[in-house]
PDB file of C-alpha atoms in Angstrom:
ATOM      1  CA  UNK A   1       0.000   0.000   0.000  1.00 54.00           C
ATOM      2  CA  UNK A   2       1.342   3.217  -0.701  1.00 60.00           C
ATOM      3  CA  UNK A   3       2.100   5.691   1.905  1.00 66.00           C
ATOM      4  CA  UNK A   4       2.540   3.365   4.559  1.00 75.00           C
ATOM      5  CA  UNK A   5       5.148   3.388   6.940  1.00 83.00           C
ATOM      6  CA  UNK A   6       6.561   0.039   8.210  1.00 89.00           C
ATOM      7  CA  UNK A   7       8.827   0.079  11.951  1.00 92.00           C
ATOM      8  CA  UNK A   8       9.883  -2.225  14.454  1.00 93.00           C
ATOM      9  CA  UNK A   9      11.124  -0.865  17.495  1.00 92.00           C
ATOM     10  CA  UNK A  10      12.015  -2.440  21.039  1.00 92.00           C
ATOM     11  CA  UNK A  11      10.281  -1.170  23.872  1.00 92.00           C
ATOM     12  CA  UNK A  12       8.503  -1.955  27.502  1.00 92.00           C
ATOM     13  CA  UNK A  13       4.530  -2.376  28.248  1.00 94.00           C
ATOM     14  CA  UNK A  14       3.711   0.431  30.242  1.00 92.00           C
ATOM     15  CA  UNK A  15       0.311  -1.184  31.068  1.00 88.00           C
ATOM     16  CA  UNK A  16      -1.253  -4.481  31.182  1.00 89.00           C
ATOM     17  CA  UNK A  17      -3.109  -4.817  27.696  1.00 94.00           C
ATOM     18  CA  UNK A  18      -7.031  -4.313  27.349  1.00 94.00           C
ATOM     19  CA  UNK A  19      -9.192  -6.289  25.671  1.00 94.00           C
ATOM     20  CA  UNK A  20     -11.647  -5.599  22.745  1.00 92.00           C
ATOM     21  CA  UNK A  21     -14.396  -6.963  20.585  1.00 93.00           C
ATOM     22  CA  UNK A  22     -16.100  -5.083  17.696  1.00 91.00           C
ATOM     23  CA  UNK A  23     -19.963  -5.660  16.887  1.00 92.00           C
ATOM     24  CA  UNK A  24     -18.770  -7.604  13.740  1.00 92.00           C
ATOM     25  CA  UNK A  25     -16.267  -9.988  16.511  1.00 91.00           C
ATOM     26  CA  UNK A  26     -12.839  -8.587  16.034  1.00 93.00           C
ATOM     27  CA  UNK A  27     -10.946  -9.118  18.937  1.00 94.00           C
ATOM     28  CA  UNK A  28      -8.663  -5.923  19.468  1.00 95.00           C
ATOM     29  CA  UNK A  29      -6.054  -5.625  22.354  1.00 96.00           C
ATOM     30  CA  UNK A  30      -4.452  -2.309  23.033  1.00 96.00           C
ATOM     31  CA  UNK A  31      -1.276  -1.279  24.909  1.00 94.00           C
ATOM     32  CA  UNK A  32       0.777   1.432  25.673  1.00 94.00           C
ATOM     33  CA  UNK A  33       4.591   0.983  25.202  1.00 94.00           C
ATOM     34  CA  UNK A  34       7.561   3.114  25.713  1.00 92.00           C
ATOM     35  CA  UNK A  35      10.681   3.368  23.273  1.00 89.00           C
ATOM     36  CA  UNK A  36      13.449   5.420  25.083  1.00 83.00           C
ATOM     37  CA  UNK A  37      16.802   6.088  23.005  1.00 78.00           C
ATOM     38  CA  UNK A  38      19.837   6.416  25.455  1.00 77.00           C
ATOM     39  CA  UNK A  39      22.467   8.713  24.450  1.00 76.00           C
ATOM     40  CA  UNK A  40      25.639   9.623  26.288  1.00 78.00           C
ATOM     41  CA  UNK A  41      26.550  12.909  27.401  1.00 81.00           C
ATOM     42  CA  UNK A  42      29.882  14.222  27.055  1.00 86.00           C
ATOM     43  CA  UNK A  43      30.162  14.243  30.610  1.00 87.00           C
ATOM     44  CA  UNK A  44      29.675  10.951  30.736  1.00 81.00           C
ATOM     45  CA  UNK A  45      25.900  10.541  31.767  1.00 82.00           C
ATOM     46  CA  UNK A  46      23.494   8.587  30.235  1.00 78.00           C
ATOM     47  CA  UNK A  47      20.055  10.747  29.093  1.00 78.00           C
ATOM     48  CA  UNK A  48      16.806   9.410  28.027  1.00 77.00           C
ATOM     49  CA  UNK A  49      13.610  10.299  26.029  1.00 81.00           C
ATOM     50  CA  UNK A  50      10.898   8.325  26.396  1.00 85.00           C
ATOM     51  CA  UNK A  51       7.986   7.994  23.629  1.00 88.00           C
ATOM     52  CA  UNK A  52       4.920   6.601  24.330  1.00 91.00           C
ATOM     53  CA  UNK A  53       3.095   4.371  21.729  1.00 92.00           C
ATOM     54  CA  UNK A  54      -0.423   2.945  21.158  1.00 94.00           C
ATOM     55  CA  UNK A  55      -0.388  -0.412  19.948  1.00 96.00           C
ATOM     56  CA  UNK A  56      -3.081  -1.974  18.630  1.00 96.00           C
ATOM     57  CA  UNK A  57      -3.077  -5.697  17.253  1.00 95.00           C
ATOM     58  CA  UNK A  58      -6.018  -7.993  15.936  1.00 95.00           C
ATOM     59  CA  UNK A  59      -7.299 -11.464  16.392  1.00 94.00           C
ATOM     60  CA  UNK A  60      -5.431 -14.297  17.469  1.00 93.00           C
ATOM     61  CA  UNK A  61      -2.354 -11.798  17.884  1.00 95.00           C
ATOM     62  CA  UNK A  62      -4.532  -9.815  19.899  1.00 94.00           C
ATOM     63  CA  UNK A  63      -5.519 -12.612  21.731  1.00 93.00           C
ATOM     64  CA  UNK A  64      -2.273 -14.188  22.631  1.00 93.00           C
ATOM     65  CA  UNK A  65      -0.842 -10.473  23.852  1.00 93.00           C
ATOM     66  CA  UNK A  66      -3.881 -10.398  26.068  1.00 93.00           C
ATOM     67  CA  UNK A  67      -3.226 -13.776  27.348  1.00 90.00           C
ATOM     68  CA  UNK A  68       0.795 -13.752  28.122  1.00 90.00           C
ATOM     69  CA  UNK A  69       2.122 -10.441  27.984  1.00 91.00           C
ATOM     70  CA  UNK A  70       1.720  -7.557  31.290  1.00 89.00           C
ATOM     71  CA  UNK A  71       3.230  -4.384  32.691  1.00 91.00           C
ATOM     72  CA  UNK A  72       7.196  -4.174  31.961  1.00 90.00           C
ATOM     73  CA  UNK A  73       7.579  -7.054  29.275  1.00 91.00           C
ATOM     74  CA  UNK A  74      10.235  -5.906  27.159  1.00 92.00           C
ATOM     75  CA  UNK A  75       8.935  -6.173  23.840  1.00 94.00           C
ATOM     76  CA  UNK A  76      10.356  -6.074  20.063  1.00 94.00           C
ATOM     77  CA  UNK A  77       7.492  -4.652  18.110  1.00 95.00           C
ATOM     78  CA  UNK A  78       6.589  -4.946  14.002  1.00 96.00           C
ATOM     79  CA  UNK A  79       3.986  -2.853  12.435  1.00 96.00           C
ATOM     80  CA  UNK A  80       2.537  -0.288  10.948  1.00 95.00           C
ATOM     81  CA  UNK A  81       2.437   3.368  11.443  1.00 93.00           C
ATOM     82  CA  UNK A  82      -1.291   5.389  11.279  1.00 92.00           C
ATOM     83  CA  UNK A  83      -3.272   8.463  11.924  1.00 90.00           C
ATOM     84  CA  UNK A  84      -6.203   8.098  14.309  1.00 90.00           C
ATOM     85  CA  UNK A  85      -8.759  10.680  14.045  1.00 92.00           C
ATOM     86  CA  UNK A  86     -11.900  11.431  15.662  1.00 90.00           C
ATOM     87  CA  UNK A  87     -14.229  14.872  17.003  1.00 93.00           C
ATOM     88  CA  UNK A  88     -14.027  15.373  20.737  1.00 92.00           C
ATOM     89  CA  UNK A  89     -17.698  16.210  22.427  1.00 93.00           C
ATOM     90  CA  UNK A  90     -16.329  19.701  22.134  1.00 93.00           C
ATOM     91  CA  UNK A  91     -16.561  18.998  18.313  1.00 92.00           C
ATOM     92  CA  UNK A  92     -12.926  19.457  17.577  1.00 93.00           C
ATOM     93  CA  UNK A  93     -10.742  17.487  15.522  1.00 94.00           C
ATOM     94  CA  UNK A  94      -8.021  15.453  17.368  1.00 93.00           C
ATOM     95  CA  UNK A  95      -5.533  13.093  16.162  1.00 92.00           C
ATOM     96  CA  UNK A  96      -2.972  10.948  16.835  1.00 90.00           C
ATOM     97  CA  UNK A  97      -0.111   8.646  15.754  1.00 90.00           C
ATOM     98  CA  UNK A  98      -0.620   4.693  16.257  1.00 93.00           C
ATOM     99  CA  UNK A  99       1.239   1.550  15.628  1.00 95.00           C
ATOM    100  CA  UNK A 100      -1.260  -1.255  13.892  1.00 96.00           C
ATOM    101  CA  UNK A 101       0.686  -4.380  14.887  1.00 96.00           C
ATOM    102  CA  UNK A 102       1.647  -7.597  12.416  1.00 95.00           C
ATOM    103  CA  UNK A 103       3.833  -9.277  14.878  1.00 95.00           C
ATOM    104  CA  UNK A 104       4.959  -9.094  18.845  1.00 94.00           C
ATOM    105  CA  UNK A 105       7.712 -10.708  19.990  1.00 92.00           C
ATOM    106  CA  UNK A 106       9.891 -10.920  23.734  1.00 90.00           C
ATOM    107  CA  UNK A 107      13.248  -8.703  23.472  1.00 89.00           C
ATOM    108  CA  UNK A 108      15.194 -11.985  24.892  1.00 89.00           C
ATOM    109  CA  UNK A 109      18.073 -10.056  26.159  1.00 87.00           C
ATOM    110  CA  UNK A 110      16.542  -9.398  29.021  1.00 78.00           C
ATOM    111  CA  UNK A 111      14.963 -12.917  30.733  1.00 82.00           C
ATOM    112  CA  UNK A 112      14.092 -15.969  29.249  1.00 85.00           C
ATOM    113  CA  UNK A 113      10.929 -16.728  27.572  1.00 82.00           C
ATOM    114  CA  UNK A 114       8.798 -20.152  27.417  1.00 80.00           C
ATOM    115  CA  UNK A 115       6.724 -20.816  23.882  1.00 80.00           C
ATOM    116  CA  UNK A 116       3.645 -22.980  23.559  1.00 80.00           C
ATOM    117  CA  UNK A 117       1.563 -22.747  20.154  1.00 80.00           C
ATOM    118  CA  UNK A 118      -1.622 -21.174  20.864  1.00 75.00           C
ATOM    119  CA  UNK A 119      -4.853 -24.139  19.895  1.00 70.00           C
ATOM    120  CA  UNK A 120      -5.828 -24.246  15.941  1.00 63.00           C
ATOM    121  CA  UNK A 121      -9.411 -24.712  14.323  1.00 54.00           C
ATOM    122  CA  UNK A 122      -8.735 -27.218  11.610  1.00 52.00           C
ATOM    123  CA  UNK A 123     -11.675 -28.646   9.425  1.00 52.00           C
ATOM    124  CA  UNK A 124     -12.569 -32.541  10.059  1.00 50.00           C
ATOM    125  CA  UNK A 125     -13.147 -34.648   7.052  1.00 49.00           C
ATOM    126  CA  UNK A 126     -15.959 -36.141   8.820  1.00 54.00           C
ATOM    127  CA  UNK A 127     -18.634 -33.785   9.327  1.00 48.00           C
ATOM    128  CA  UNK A 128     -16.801 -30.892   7.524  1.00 50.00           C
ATOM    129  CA  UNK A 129     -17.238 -28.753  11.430  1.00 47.00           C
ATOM    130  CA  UNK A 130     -14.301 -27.673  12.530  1.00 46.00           C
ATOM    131  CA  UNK A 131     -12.361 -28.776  15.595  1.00 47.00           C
ATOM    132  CA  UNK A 132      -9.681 -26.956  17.565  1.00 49.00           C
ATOM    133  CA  UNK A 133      -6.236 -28.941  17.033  1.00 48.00           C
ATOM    134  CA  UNK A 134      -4.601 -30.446  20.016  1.00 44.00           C
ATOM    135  CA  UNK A 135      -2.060 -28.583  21.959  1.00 42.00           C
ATOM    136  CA  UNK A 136       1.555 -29.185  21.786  1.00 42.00           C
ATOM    137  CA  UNK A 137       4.153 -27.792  24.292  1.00 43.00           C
ATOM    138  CA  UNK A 138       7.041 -26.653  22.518  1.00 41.00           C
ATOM    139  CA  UNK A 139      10.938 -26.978  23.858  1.00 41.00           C
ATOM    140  CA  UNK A 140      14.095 -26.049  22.564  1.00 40.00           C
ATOM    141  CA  UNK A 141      15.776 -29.038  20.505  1.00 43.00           C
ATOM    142  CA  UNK A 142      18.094 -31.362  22.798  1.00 43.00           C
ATOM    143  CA  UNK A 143      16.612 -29.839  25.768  1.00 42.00           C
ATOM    144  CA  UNK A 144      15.336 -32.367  28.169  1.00 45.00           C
ATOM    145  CA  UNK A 145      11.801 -31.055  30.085  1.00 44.00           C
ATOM    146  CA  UNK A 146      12.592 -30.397  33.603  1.00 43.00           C
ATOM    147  CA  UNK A 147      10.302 -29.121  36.384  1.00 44.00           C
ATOM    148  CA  UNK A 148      10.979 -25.584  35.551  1.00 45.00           C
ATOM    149  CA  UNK A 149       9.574 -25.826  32.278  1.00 43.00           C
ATOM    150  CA  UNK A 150       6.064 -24.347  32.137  1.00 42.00           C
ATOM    151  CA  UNK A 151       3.645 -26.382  29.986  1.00 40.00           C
ATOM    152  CA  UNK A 152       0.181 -24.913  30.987  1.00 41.00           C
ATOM    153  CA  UNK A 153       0.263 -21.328  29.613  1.00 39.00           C
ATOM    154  CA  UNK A 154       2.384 -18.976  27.319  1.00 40.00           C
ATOM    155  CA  UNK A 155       4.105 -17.128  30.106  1.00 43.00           C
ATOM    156  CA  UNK A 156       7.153 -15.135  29.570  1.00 45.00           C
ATOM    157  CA  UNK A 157      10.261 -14.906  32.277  1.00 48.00           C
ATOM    158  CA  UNK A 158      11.056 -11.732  33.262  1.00 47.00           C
ATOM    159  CA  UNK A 159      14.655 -10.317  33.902  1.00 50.00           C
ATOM    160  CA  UNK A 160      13.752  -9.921  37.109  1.00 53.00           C
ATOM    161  CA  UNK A 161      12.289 -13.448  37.761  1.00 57.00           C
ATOM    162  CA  UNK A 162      16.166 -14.767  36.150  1.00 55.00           C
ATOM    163  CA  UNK A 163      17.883 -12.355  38.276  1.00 58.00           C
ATOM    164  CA  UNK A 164      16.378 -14.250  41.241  1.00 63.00           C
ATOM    165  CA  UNK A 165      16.646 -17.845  39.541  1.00 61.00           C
ATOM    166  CA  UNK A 166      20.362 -17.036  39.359  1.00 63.00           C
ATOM    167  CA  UNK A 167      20.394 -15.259  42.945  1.00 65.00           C
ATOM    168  CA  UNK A 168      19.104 -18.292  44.760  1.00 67.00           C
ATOM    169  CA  UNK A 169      21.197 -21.097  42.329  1.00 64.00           C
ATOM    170  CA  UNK A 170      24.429 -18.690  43.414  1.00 64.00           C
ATOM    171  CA  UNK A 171      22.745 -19.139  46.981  1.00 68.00           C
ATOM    172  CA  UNK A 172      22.606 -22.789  47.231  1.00 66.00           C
ATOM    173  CA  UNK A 173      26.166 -23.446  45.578  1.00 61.00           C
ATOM    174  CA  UNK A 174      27.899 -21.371  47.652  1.00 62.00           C
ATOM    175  CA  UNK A 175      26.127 -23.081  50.057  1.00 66.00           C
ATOM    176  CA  UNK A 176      27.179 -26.240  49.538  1.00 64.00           C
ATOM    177  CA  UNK A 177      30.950 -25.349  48.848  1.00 56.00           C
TER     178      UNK A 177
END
């Protein structure tokens, strides 16, 4: 389409994603993320800017970002760029700048993440009705499942929940040295 602006940026959820559905049944979720740029100072110092973005993502992306991601995910962010417009009751015109999401992913510098493919609805040959498809946890190849691994849900590690994975493993070695 012409005219359209394509980014992807890196940046943390500033609040927990909100749920939508249209009359016609699209699910919508909506979230606010900020994108700071660090820059050094020539004294040294670090300075930041922070912009604030509203995402906006459809259906089953919508969906899984509702289910798995909340407040200070670090996330790396593909979509589009648009103009919202609307009349405030005041009947002026007021706009702003939006990013229409195509894909969400975890920014895995920071923590760990655990994947599980979200259910399918696959036709049956039988009745032609359609069926959701089963669900299979997903691991990293030549990893062996351990009790750690999460199997239930599409949750995402935190940094802060590795910090303190590696805090208390430091613990309990030292411990036993």
């Amino acid at each position: 389409m012409a005219g359209q602006m394509d980014v992807t940026f890196k940046g943390y959820v500033g609040a927990a994603p909100t749920l939508h559905t249209t009359r016609h049944g699209t699910v919508i979720a909506v979230l606010r993320v900020a994108h700071s740029m660090n820059r050094r100072l020539p004294n040294g110092e670090y300075d930041s800017d922070a912009q604030w973005f509203d995402v906006k993502c459809f259906g089953r992306l919508a969906e899984n970002v509702a289910s798995c991601v909340s407040t200070g995910y670090p996330l790396l962010i593909r979509g589009r760029i648009v103009t919202e417009s609307w009349e405030n009751p005041a009947g002026q015109m007021r706009s702003k700048v939006i990013v229409i999401a195509s894909a969400i992913g975890v920014e895995l510098n920071f923590g760990t993440a655990s994947y599980q493919r979200s259910a399918q609805v696959v036709p049956t040959s039988e009745s032609g009705a359609v069926a959701p498809e089963q669900e299979q946890p997903t691991t990293a190849p030549n990893r062996p499942r351990d009790e750690h691994d999460n199997t239930r849900a599409p949750k995402i590690g935190s940094a802060q929940k590795s910090d303190q994975l590696a805090r208390s493993r430091l613990a309990q070695y030292t411990a036993q040295t």
